[in-house]
C-alpha positions as CSV (number, residue, x, y, z in Angstrom):
1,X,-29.3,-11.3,8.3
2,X,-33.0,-11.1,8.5
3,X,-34.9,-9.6,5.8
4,X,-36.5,-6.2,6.8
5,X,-40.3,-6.0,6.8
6,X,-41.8,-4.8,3.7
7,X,-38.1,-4.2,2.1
8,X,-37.5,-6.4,-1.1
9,X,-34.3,-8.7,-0.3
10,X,-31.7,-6.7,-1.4
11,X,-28.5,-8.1,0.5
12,X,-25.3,-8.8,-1.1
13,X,-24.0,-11.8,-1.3
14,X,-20.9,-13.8,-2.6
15,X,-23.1,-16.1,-4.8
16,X,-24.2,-13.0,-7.2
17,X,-20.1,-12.4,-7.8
18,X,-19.7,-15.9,-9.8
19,X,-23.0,-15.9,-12.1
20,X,-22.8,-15.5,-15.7
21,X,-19.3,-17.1,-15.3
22,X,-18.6,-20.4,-17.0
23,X,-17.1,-22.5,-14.5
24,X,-15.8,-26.1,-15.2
25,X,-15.3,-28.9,-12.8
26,X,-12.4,-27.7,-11.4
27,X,-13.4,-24.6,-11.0
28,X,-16.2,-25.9,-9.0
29,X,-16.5,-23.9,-5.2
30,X,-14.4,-25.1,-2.7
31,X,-16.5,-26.4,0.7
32,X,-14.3,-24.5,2.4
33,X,-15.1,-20.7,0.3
34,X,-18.8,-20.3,2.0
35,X,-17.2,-20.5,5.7
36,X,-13.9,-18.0,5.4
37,X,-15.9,-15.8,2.4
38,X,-15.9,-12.1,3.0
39,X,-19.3,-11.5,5.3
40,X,-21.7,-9.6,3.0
41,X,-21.1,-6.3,4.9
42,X,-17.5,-6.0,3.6
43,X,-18.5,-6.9,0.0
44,X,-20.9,-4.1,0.3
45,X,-18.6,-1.5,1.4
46,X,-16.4,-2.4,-1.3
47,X,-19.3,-2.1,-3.9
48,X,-18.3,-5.5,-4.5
49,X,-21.5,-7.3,-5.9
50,X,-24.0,-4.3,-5.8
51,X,-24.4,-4.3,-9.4
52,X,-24.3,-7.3,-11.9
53,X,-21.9,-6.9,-14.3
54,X,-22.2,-6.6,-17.9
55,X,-19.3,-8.5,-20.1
56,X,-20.3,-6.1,-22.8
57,X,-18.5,-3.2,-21.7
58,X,-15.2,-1.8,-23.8
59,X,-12.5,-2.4,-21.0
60,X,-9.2,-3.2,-23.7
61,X,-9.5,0.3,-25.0
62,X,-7.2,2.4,-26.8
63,X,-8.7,5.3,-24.2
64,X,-7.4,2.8,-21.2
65,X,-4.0,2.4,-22.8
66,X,-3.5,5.3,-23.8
67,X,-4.3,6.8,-20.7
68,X,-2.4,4.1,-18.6
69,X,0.5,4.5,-19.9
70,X,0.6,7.9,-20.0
71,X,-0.2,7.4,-16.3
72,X,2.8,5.4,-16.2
73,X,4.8,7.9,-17.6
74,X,3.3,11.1,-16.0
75,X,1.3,10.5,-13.3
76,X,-8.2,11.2,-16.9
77,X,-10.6,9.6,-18.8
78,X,-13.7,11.8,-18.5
79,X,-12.0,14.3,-20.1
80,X,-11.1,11.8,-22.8
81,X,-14.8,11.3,-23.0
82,X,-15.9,14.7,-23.2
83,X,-13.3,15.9,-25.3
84,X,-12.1,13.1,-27.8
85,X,-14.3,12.7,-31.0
86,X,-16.1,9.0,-31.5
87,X,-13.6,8.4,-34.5
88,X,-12.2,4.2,-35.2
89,X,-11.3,1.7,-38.0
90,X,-12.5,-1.4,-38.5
91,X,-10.3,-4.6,-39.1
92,X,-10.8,-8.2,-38.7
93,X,-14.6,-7.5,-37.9
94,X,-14.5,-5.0,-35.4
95,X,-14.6,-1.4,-34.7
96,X,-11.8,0.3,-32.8
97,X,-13.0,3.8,-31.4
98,X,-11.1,6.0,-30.1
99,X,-14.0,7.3,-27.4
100,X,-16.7,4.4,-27.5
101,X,-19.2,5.6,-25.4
102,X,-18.4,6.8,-21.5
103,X,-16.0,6.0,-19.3
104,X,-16.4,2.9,-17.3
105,X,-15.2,1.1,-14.2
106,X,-13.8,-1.8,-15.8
107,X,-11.0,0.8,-17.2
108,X,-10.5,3.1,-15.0
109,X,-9.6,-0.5,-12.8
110,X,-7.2,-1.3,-15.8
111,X,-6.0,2.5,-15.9
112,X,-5.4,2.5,-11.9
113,X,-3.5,-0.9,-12.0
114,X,-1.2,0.4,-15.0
115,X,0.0,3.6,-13.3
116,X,0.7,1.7,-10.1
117,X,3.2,0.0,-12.1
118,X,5.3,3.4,-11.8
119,X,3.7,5.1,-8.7
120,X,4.3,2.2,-6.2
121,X,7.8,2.0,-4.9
122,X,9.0,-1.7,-5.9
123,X,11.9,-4.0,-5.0
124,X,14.0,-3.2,-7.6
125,X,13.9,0.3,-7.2
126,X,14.9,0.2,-3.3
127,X,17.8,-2.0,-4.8
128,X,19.0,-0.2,-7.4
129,X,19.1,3.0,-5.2
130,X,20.7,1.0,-2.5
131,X,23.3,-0.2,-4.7
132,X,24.1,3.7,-5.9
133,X,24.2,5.6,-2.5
134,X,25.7,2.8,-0.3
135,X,28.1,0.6,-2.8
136,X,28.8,3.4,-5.0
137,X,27.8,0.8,-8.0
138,X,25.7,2.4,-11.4
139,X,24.8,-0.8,-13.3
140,X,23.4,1.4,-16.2
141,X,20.1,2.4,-17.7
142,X,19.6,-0.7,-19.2
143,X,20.1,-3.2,-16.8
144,X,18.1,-0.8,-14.8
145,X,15.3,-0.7,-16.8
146,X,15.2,-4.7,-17.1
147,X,15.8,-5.3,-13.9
148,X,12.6,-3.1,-13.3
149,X,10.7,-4.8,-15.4
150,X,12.0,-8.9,-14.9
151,X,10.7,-8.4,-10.9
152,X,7.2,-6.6,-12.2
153,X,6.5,-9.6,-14.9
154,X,7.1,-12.4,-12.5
155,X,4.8,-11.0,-10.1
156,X,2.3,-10.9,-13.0
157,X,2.8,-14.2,-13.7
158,X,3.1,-16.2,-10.6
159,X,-0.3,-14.4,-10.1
160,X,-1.4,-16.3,-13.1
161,X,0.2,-19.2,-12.6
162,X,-1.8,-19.9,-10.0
163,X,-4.5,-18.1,-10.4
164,X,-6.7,-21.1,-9.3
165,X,-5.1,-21.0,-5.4
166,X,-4.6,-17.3,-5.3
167,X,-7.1,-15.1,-7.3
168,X,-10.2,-17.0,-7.3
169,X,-11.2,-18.3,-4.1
170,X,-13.3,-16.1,-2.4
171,X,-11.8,-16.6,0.8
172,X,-8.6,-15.0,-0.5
173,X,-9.1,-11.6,-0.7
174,X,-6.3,-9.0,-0.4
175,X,-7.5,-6.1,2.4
176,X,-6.0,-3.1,0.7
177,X,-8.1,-4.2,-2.4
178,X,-11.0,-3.2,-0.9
179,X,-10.4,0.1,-0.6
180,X,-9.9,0.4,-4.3
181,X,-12.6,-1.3,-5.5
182,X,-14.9,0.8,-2.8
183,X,-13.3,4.0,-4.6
184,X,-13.8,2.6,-8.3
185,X,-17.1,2.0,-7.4
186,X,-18.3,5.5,-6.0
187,X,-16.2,7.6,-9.1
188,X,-18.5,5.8,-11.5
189,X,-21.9,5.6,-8.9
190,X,-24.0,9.0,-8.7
191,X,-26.7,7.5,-7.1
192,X,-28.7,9.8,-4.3
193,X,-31.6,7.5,-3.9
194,X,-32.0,6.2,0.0
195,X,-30.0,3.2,0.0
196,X,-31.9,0.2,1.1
197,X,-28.8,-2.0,3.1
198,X,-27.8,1.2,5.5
199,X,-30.6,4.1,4.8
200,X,-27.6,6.8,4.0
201,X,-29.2,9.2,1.8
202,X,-25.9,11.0,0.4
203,X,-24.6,9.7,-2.2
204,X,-21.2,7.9,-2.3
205,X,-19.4,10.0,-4.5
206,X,-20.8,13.1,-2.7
207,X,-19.4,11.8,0.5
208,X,-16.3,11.4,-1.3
209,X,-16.0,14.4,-2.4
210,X,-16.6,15.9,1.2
211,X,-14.3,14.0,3.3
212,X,-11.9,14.6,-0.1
213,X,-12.3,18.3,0.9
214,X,-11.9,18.1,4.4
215,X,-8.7,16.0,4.2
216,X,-7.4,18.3,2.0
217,X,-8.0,21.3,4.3
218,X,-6.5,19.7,7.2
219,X,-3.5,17.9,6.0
220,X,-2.0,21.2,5.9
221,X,-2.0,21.4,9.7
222,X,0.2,18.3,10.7
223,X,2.2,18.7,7.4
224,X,3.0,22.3,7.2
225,X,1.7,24.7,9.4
226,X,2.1,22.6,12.9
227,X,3.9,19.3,11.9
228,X,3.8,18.3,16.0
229,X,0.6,17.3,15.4
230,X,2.1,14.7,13.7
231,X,4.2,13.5,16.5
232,X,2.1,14.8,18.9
233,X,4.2,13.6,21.9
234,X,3.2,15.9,24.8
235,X,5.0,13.8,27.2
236,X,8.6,14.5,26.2
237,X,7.4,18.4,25.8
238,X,7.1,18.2,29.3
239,X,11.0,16.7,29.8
240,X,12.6,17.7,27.0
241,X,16.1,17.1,29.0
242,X,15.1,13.7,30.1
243,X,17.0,11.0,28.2
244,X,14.6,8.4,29.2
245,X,11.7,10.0,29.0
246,X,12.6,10.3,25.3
247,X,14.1,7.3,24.7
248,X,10.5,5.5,25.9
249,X,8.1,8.0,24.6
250,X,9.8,9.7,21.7
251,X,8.7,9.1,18.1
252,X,11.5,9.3,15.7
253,X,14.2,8.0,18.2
254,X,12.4,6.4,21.1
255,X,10.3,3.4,21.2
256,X,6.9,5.8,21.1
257,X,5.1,4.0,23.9
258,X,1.5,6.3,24.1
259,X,1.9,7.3,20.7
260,X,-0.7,10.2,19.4
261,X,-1.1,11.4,16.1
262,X,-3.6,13.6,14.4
263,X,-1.9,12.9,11.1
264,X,-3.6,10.3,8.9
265,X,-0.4,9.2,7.2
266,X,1.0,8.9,10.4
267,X,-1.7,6.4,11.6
268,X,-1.9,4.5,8.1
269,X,1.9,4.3,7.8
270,X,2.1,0.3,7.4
271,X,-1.7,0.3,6.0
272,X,-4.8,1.7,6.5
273,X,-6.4,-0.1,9.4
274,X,-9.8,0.6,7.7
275,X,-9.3,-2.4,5.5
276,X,-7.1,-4.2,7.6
277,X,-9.0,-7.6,9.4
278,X,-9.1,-7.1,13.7
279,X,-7.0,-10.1,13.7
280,X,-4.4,-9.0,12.1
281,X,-4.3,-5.6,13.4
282,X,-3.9,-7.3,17.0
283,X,-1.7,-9.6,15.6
284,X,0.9,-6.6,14.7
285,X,-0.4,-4.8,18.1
286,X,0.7,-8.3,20.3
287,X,4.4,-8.4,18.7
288,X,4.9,-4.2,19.0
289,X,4.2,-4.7,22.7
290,X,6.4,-8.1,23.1
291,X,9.3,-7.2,20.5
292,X,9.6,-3.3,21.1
293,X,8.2,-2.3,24.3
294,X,9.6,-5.7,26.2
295,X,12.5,-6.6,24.5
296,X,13.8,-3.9,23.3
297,X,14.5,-2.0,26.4
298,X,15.9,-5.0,28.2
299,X,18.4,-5.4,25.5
300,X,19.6,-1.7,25.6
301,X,19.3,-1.0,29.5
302,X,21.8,-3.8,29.6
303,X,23.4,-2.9,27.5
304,X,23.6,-6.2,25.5
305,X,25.7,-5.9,22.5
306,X,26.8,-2.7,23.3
307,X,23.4,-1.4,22.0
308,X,23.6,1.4,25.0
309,X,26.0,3.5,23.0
310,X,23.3,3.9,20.3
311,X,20.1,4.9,20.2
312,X,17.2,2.4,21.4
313,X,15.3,2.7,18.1
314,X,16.6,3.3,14.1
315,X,17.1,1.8,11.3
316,X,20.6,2.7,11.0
317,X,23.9,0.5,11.1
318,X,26.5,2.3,13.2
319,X,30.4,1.8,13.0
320,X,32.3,1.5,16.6
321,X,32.3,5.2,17.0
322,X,28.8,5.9,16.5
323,X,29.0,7.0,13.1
324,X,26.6,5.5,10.1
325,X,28.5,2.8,8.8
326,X,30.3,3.1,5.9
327,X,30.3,0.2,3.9
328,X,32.2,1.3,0.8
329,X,35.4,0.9,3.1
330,X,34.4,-3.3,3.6
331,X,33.9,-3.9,-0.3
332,X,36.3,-4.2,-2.9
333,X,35.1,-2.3,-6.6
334,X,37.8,-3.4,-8.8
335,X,36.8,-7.3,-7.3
336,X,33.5,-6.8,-8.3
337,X,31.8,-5.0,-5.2
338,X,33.0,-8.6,-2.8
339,X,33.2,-8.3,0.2
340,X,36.9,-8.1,1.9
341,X,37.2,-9.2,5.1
342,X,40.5,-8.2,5.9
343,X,39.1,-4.1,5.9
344,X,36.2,-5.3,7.7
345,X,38.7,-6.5,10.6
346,X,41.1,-3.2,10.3
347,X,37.3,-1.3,9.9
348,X,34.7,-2.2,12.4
349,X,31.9,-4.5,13.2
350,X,28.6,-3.7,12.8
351,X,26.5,-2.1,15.5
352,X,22.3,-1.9,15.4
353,X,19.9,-0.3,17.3
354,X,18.3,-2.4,20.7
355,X,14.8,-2.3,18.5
356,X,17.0,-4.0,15.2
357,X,18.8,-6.3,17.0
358,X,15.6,-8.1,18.0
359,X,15.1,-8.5,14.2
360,X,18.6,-10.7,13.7
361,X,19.9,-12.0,16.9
């Protein structure tokens, strides 16, 4: 990127990121980071690398821990600033305050990262509630609770274990990431000065703050007041009768060829295609139209696997009547929730949608 005329060269770059960190040999840059880096205009929108970052800041504070886990348990820290007196002990050499000085990025980051430990769905909580409403099985609070917690600590530490492959490279950077460090950035940025890389005058917090607003104006249009907005699928308004017509252009049930949506949770379902990378967005894009719009109706026009009796798109398991499947009547309980094959022959076999079946055949 040429340097503008008269403008002091103020570009972000990846370089800026590493310095002031002591790196050993094996720490040194890979050939391989400068090429498949984020481009400097990502790092900027993330406000990754527009200011250098001081190592003095109080990040392991009781204020962030407090305030995590409360997050954790409840669901801010300027009021902690503003209202919490500047009072602390000293041991081993060092003073603990309970408000030292204002609030800063580094914990709110810390803060935001605790209380996804609770508000993120995670894999043990889609089993545990799988194992109570389909198997009939309650395992108890405490093998609950350490279930929970055994699948959140190996994350954590496979991240560390290999930290070197994972976390450092620049190359390897997470999309949905962005976002959040974009955010932490602007809560704790109140700048109005012109900026220099894209000549926006509003600030980023005030933008915030006004698309904040406005989304929370008109979310109550597709969600409340006119939820067809959601599934805004004029085509099957037009033949509501029409099987077909439904079965290709419906939402919930069809395959939702010409989908439209003015709902943003709608759109950002799977992720937010803001911070998702082109390729991979066409990536996803190439396998809906192959998989779902291909496939998928050849299976059930043809009725391959008897998909034809059930509907062309859920994520359902049907018996051979067309009812949900009802797997308490295939286990045994007193056998230690096995499997018994015998009921699963007197029973039924399993029957999935034309849309799953390309998932397991």
């Amino acid at each position: 990127m040429e340097e503008a005329k008269g403008m002091p060269n103020t570009s972000v770059t990846t370089v800026p990121l590493s310095q002031g960190l002591e790196r050993g040999p094996e720490q040194a840059k890979r050939p391989s980071d400068e090429s498949s880096a984020p481009s400097e205009d990502v790092l900027f929108a993330a406000g990754i690398g527009l200011e250098k970052d001081d190592p003095t800041l109080p990040c392991l504070t009781i204020r962030m821990w407090v305030i995590g886990i409360a997050f954790c348990l409840l669901g801010s820290g300027k009021a902690w600033e503003y209202s919490i007196p500047d009072w602390g002990i000293s041991a081993f050499g060092h003073h603990i305050s309970l408000n030292p000085g204002p609030f800063n990025y580094k914990e709110n980051i810390l803060i935001y990262i605790l209380a996804n430990l609770s508000f993120l769905t995670r894999l043990s909580a889609d089993v545990l509630t799988e194992q109570r409403v389909f198997y009939g099985l309650k395992a108890g609070w405490g093998f609950e609770l350490t279930m929970t917690l055994a699948t959140i600590l190996f994350g954590f530490s496979l991240a560390g274990i290999f930290r070197s492959l994972v976390v450092e490279p620049a190359s390897l950077v997470w999309p949905g990431v962005l976002g959040n460090t974009a955010l932490n950035h602007t809560l704790h940025s109140r700048k109005n000065a012109v900026d220099p890389h894209t000549g926006f005058k509003m600030s980023r917090y005030r933008f915030f703050m006004i698309a904040f607003c406005v989304s929370f104006c008109w979310y109550w249009f597709p969600d409340f007041i006119f939820p067809a907005l959601g599934y805004f699928t004029f085509i099957c308004w037009a033949a509501p009768n029409n099987a077909v017509v439904n079965q290709i252009f419906g939402m919930k049930s069809g395959l939702g060829i010409l989908p439209v949506t003015f709902d943003w949770s709608q759109i950002a379902y799977i992720g937010s295609p803001l911070v998702v990378p082109t390729w991979a967005i066409l990536n996803v894009l190439a396998s809906l139209i192959f998989w779902i719009y291909v496939v998928s109706p050849a299976i059930y026009y043809s009725n391959k696997w008897s998909s034809a009796y059930l509907p062309i798109q859920s994520n359902s398991v049907y018996d051979n009547t067309g009812a949900v499947y009802n797997v308490s009547r295939v286990i045994d309980k007193k056998l230690g929730f096995s499997f018994n094959s015998t009921k699963f022959d007197e029973y039924s076999e399993v029957g999935q949608a034309a849309s799953s079946c390309v998932e397991v055949h």
